[in-house]
Amino acid sequence: MIESIGLHNFRNFGEVQLEFGAGINLLVGPNGSGKTNLLEAIGLFALGKSCRNADDGALVRLSSDLAEISAIVSSQKKKLKSLSG
């Protein structure tokens, strides 16, 4: 589970640090506020590639040279049950 994510010069974000609570977290805001960009950053962090754009240069905020995504991830251990027939 992603506990927090930090964005530096990613798309329309300058410097942002977001913390997520346990359970469901909602992203709300007007059009153009960065909701989809945040989801793209999470996907890029998890998969290593953008789900929206193949050009890495488009991920960097205008007038910046570099974008950075950092995250704190925790593991949740689940107890698996075995079924035998």
GROMACS .gro file of N, CA and C in nm:
model
  255
    1MET      N    1   0.084  -0.117   0.000
    1MET     CA    2   0.000   0.000   0.000
    1MET      C    3   0.090   0.124   0.000
    2ILE      N    4   0.054   0.221  -0.082
    2ILE     CA    5   0.129   0.347  -0.084
    2ILE      C    6   0.080   0.433   0.032
    3GLU      N    7   0.171   0.465   0.123
    3GLU     CA    8   0.137   0.548   0.238
    3GLU      C    9   0.146   0.696   0.204
    4SER      N   10   0.247   0.733   0.124
    4SER     CA   11   0.261   0.873   0.082
    4SER      C   12   0.335   0.877  -0.050
    5ILE      N   13   0.317   0.988  -0.120
    5ILE     CA   14   0.385   1.007  -0.248
    5ILE      C   15   0.432   1.153  -0.255
    6GLY      N   16   0.552   1.170  -0.306
    6GLY     CA   17   0.607   1.303  -0.325
    6GLY      C   18   0.632   1.328  -0.473
    7LEU      N   19   0.593   1.445  -0.520
    7LEU     CA   20   0.613   1.482  -0.660
    7LEU      C   21   0.696   1.609  -0.665
    8HIS      N   22   0.794   1.610  -0.752
    8HIS     CA   23   0.880   1.726  -0.772
    8HIS      C   24   0.885   1.754  -0.921
    9ASN      N   25   0.829   1.866  -0.965
    9ASN     CA   26   0.826   1.907  -1.106
    9ASN      C   27   0.764   1.801  -1.197
   10PHE      N   28   0.663   1.733  -1.148
   10PHE     CA   29   0.592   1.634  -1.228
   10PHE      C   30   0.465   1.697  -1.284
   11ARG      N   31   0.456   1.704  -1.416
   11ARG     CA   32   0.342   1.765  -1.487
   11ARG      C   33   0.309   1.903  -1.429
   12ASN      N   34   0.191   1.924  -1.370
   12ASN     CA   35   0.154   2.057  -1.321
   12ASN      C   36   0.192   2.079  -1.174
   13PHE      N   37   0.258   1.983  -1.112
   13PHE     CA   38   0.296   1.995  -0.971
   13PHE      C   39   0.439   2.047  -0.959
   14GLY      N   40   0.457   2.145  -0.871
   14GLY     CA   41   0.593   2.192  -0.840
   14GLY      C   42   0.654   2.102  -0.735
   15GLU      N   43   0.606   2.115  -0.614
   15GLU     CA   44   0.655   2.035  -0.501
   15GLU      C   45   0.533   1.996  -0.418
   16VAL      N   46   0.502   1.866  -0.414
   16VAL     CA   47   0.383   1.818  -0.343
   16VAL      C   48   0.417   1.692  -0.265
   17GLN      N   49   0.368   1.683  -0.143
   17GLN     CA   50   0.381   1.562  -0.061
   17GLN      C   51   0.240   1.527  -0.013
   18LEU      N   52   0.190   1.410  -0.051
   18LEU     CA   53   0.056   1.367  -0.014
   18LEU      C   54   0.064   1.241   0.071
   19GLU      N   55  -0.017   1.236   0.174
   19GLU     CA   56  -0.026   1.117   0.258
   19GLU      C   57  -0.164   1.057   0.242
   20PHE      N   58  -0.168   0.925   0.232
   20PHE     CA   59  -0.294   0.854   0.214
   20PHE      C   60  -0.333   0.784   0.344
   21GLY      N   61  -0.462   0.781   0.371
   21GLY     CA   62  -0.512   0.713   0.489
   21GLY      C   63  -0.542   0.567   0.456
   22ALA      N   64  -0.567   0.489   0.559
   22ALA     CA   65  -0.605   0.349   0.539
   22ALA      C   66  -0.744   0.345   0.476
   23GLY      N   67  -0.768   0.249   0.393
   23GLY     CA   68  -0.899   0.237   0.329
   23GLY      C   69  -0.905   0.314   0.199
   24ILE      N   70  -1.022   0.368   0.170
   24ILE     CA   71  -1.046   0.438   0.044
   24ILE      C   72  -1.010   0.585   0.058
   25ASN      N   73  -0.938   0.637  -0.041
   25ASN     CA   74  -0.903   0.779  -0.048
   25ASN      C   75  -0.965   0.835  -0.175
   26LEU      N   76  -1.029   0.950  -0.165
   26LEU     CA   77  -1.094   1.014  -0.279
   26LEU      C   78  -1.012   1.132  -0.328
   27LEU      N   79  -1.006   1.149  -0.459
   27LEU     CA   80  -0.943   1.264  -0.521
   27LEU      C   81  -1.053   1.352  -0.577
   28VAL      N   82  -1.066   1.472  -0.528
   28VAL     CA   83  -1.168   1.563  -0.577
   28VAL      C   84  -1.105   1.698  -0.607
   29GLY      N   85  -1.161   1.766  -0.705
   29GLY     CA   86  -1.113   1.898  -0.741
   29GLY      C   87  -1.164   1.936  -0.878
   30PRO      N   88  -1.150   2.062  -0.914
   30PRO     CA   89  -1.198   2.107  -1.045
   30PRO      C   90  -1.112   2.050  -1.159
   31ASN      N   91  -1.166   2.062  -1.280
   31ASN     CA   92  -1.090   2.019  -1.398
   31ASN      C   93  -0.957   2.092  -1.404
   32GLY      N   94  -0.852   2.018  -1.438
   32GLY     CA   95  -0.720   2.079  -1.452
   32GLY      C   96  -0.644   2.095  -1.323
   33SER      N   97  -0.695   2.040  -1.213
   33SER     CA   98  -0.627   2.059  -1.084
   33SER      C   99  -0.520   1.953  -1.058
   34GLY      N  100  -0.514   1.847  -1.140
   34GLY     CA  101  -0.406   1.750  -1.127
   34GLY      C  102  -0.447   1.612  -1.078
   35LYS      N  103  -0.575   1.582  -1.072
   35LYS     CA  104  -0.621   1.450  -1.025
   35LYS      C  105  -0.566   1.338  -1.113
   36THR      N  106  -0.582   1.353  -1.244
   36THR     CA  107  -0.532   1.251  -1.337
   36THR      C  108  -0.380   1.246  -1.336
   37ASN      N  109  -0.315   1.361  -1.320
   37ASN     CA  110  -0.168   1.363  -1.313
   37ASN      C  111  -0.119   1.287  -1.191
   38LEU      N  112  -0.191   1.297  -1.079
   38LEU     CA  113  -0.154   1.221  -0.959
   38LEU      C  114  -0.169   1.072  -0.984
   39LEU      N  115  -0.279   1.031  -1.048
   39LEU     CA  116  -0.298   0.889  -1.080
   39LEU      C  117  -0.189   0.841  -1.176
   40GLU      N  118  -0.151   0.925  -1.271
   40GLU     CA  119  -0.044   0.890  -1.363
   40GLU      C  120   0.089   0.872  -1.288
   41ALA      N  121   0.115   0.959  -1.191
   41ALA     CA  122   0.239   0.947  -1.112
   41ALA      C  123   0.241   0.817  -1.033
   42ILE      N  124   0.127   0.779  -0.975
   42ILE     CA  125   0.119   0.652  -0.901
   42ILE      C  126   0.143   0.536  -0.996
   43GLY      N  127   0.082   0.540  -1.114
   43GLY     CA  128   0.104   0.434  -1.213
   43GLY      C  129   0.248   0.428  -1.260
   44LEU      N  130   0.308   0.544  -1.283
   44LEU     CA  131   0.448   0.549  -1.325
   44LEU      C  132   0.539   0.493  -1.218
   45PHE      N  133   0.511   0.527  -1.093
   45PHE     CA  134   0.591   0.474  -0.982
   45PHE      C  135   0.577   0.322  -0.974
   46ALA      N  136   0.455   0.271  -0.991
   46ALA     CA  137   0.430   0.128  -0.976
   46ALA      C  138   0.477   0.046  -1.097
   47LEU      N  139   0.460   0.099  -1.217
   47LEU     CA  140   0.487   0.022  -1.338
   47LEU      C  141   0.615   0.060  -1.411
   48GLY      N  142   0.668   0.180  -1.380
   48GLY     CA  143   0.789   0.225  -1.447
   48GLY      C  144   0.764   0.287  -1.583
   49LYS      N  145   0.637   0.306  -1.619
   49LYS     CA  146   0.605   0.372  -1.746
   49LYS      C  147   0.472   0.445  -1.731
   50SER      N  148   0.455   0.546  -1.814
   50SER     CA  149   0.333   0.625  -1.810
   50SER      C  150   0.222   0.553  -1.884
   51CYS      N  151   0.103   0.559  -1.830
   51CYS     CA  152  -0.012   0.500  -1.898
   51CYS      C  153  -0.071   0.597  -2.000
   52ARG      N  154  -0.029   0.724  -1.999
   52ARG     CA  155  -0.088   0.826  -2.085
   52ARG      C  156   0.003   0.871  -2.199
   53ASN      N  157   0.133   0.867  -2.179
   53ASN     CA  158   0.221   0.931  -2.276
   53ASN      C  159   0.353   0.856  -2.283
   54ALA      N  160   0.397   0.824  -2.404
   54ALA     CA  161   0.523   0.753  -2.420
   54ALA      C  162   0.644   0.846  -2.410
   55ASP      N  163   0.624   0.976  -2.424
   55ASP     CA  164   0.733   1.072  -2.422
   55ASP      C  165   0.760   1.118  -2.279
   56ASP      N  166   0.874   1.076  -2.223
   56ASP     CA  167   0.908   1.113  -2.085
   56ASP      C  168   0.921   1.263  -2.066
   57GLY      N  169   0.960   1.335  -2.169
   57GLY     CA  170   0.974   1.479  -2.158
   57GLY      C  171   0.843   1.549  -2.125
   58ALA      N  172   0.731   1.491  -2.163
   58ALA     CA  173   0.600   1.551  -2.134
   58ALA      C  174   0.563   1.538  -1.987
   59LEU      N  175   0.634   1.455  -1.913
   59LEU     CA  176   0.606   1.436  -1.771
   59LEU      C  177   0.670   1.544  -1.684
   60VAL      N  178   0.768   1.613  -1.740
   60VAL     CA  179   0.843   1.714  -1.665
   60VAL      C  180   0.771   1.848  -1.675
   61ARG      N  181   0.757   1.914  -1.562
   61ARG     CA  182   0.691   2.045  -1.556
   61ARG      C  183   0.762   2.144  -1.648
   62LEU      N  184   0.683   2.228  -1.713
   62LEU     CA  185   0.742   2.329  -1.803
   62LEU      C  186   0.846   2.412  -1.728
   63SER      N  187   0.950   2.451  -1.796
   63SER     CA  188   1.066   2.525  -1.743
   63SER      C  189   1.147   2.449  -1.640
   64SER      N  190   1.132   2.318  -1.633
   64SER     CA  191   1.213   2.235  -1.542
   64SER      C  192   1.292   2.134  -1.624
   65ASP      N  193   1.401   2.088  -1.567
   65ASP     CA  194   1.487   1.992  -1.637
   65ASP      C  195   1.460   1.848  -1.596
   66LEU      N  196   1.401   1.830  -1.478
   66LEU     CA  197   1.390   1.697  -1.421
   66LEU      C  198   1.263   1.686  -1.337
   67ALA      N  199   1.199   1.571  -1.344
   67ALA     CA  200   1.084   1.541  -1.257
   67ALA      C  201   1.122   1.424  -1.167
   68GLU      N  202   1.064   1.421  -1.048
   68GLU     CA  203   1.095   1.315  -0.952
   68GLU      C  204   0.968   1.271  -0.881
   69ILE      N  205   0.956   1.139  -0.865
   69ILE     CA  206   0.846   1.080  -0.788
   69ILE      C  207   0.909   0.995  -0.679
   70SER      N  208   0.865   1.014  -0.556
   70SER     CA  209   0.912   0.931  -0.445
   70SER      C  210   0.789   0.884  -0.369
   71ALA      N  211   0.799   0.769  -0.307
   71ALA     CA  212   0.685   0.716  -0.232
   71ALA      C  213   0.731   0.631  -0.117
   72ILE      N  214   0.647   0.624  -0.016
   72ILE     CA  215   0.667   0.530   0.094
   72ILE      C  216   0.561   0.423   0.079
   73VAL      N  217   0.608   0.300   0.070
   73VAL     CA  218   0.519   0.186   0.047
   73VAL      C  219   0.532   0.090   0.163
   74SER      N  220   0.418   0.042   0.211
   74SER     CA  221   0.420  -0.058   0.318
   74SER      C  222   0.364  -0.188   0.262
   75SER      N  223   0.405  -0.296   0.319
   75SER     CA  224   0.351  -0.425   0.276
   75SER      C  225   0.249  -0.470   0.380
   76GLN      N  226   0.143  -0.527   0.331
   76GLN     CA  227   0.042  -0.582   0.418
   76GLN      C  228   0.047  -0.734   0.402
   77LYS      N  229   0.082  -0.800   0.509
   77LYS     CA  230   0.090  -0.945   0.503
   77LYS      C  231  -0.050  -1.002   0.520
   78LYS      N  232  -0.086  -1.089   0.429
   78LYS     CA  233  -0.216  -1.153   0.435
   78LYS      C  234  -0.196  -1.300   0.463
   79LYS      N  235  -0.277  -1.353   0.549
   79LYS     CA  236  -0.271  -1.493   0.581
   79LYS      C  237  -0.348  -1.570   0.475
   80LEU      N  238  -0.280  -1.663   0.410
   80LEU     CA  239  -0.344  -1.742   0.306
   80LEU      C  240  -0.396  -1.873   0.364
   81LYS      N  241  -0.514  -1.907   0.322
   81LYS     CA  242  -0.572  -2.035   0.365
   81LYS      C  243  -0.553  -2.134   0.252
   82SER      N  244  -0.518  -2.254   0.289
   82SER     CA  245  -0.505  -2.358   0.188
   82SER      C  246  -0.629  -2.446   0.190
   83LEU      N  247  -0.671  -2.480   0.074
   83LEU     CA  248  -0.789  -2.567   0.061
   83LEU      C  249  -0.743  -2.701   0.008
   84SER      N  250  -0.787  -2.805   0.071
   84SER     CA  251  -0.753  -2.939   0.021
   84SER      C  252  -0.882  -3.016  -0.003
   85GLY      N  253  -0.881  -3.099  -0.107
   85GLY     CA  254  -1.003  -3.169  -0.146
   85GLY      C  255  -1.004  -3.314  -0.107
   0.00000   0.00000   0.00000
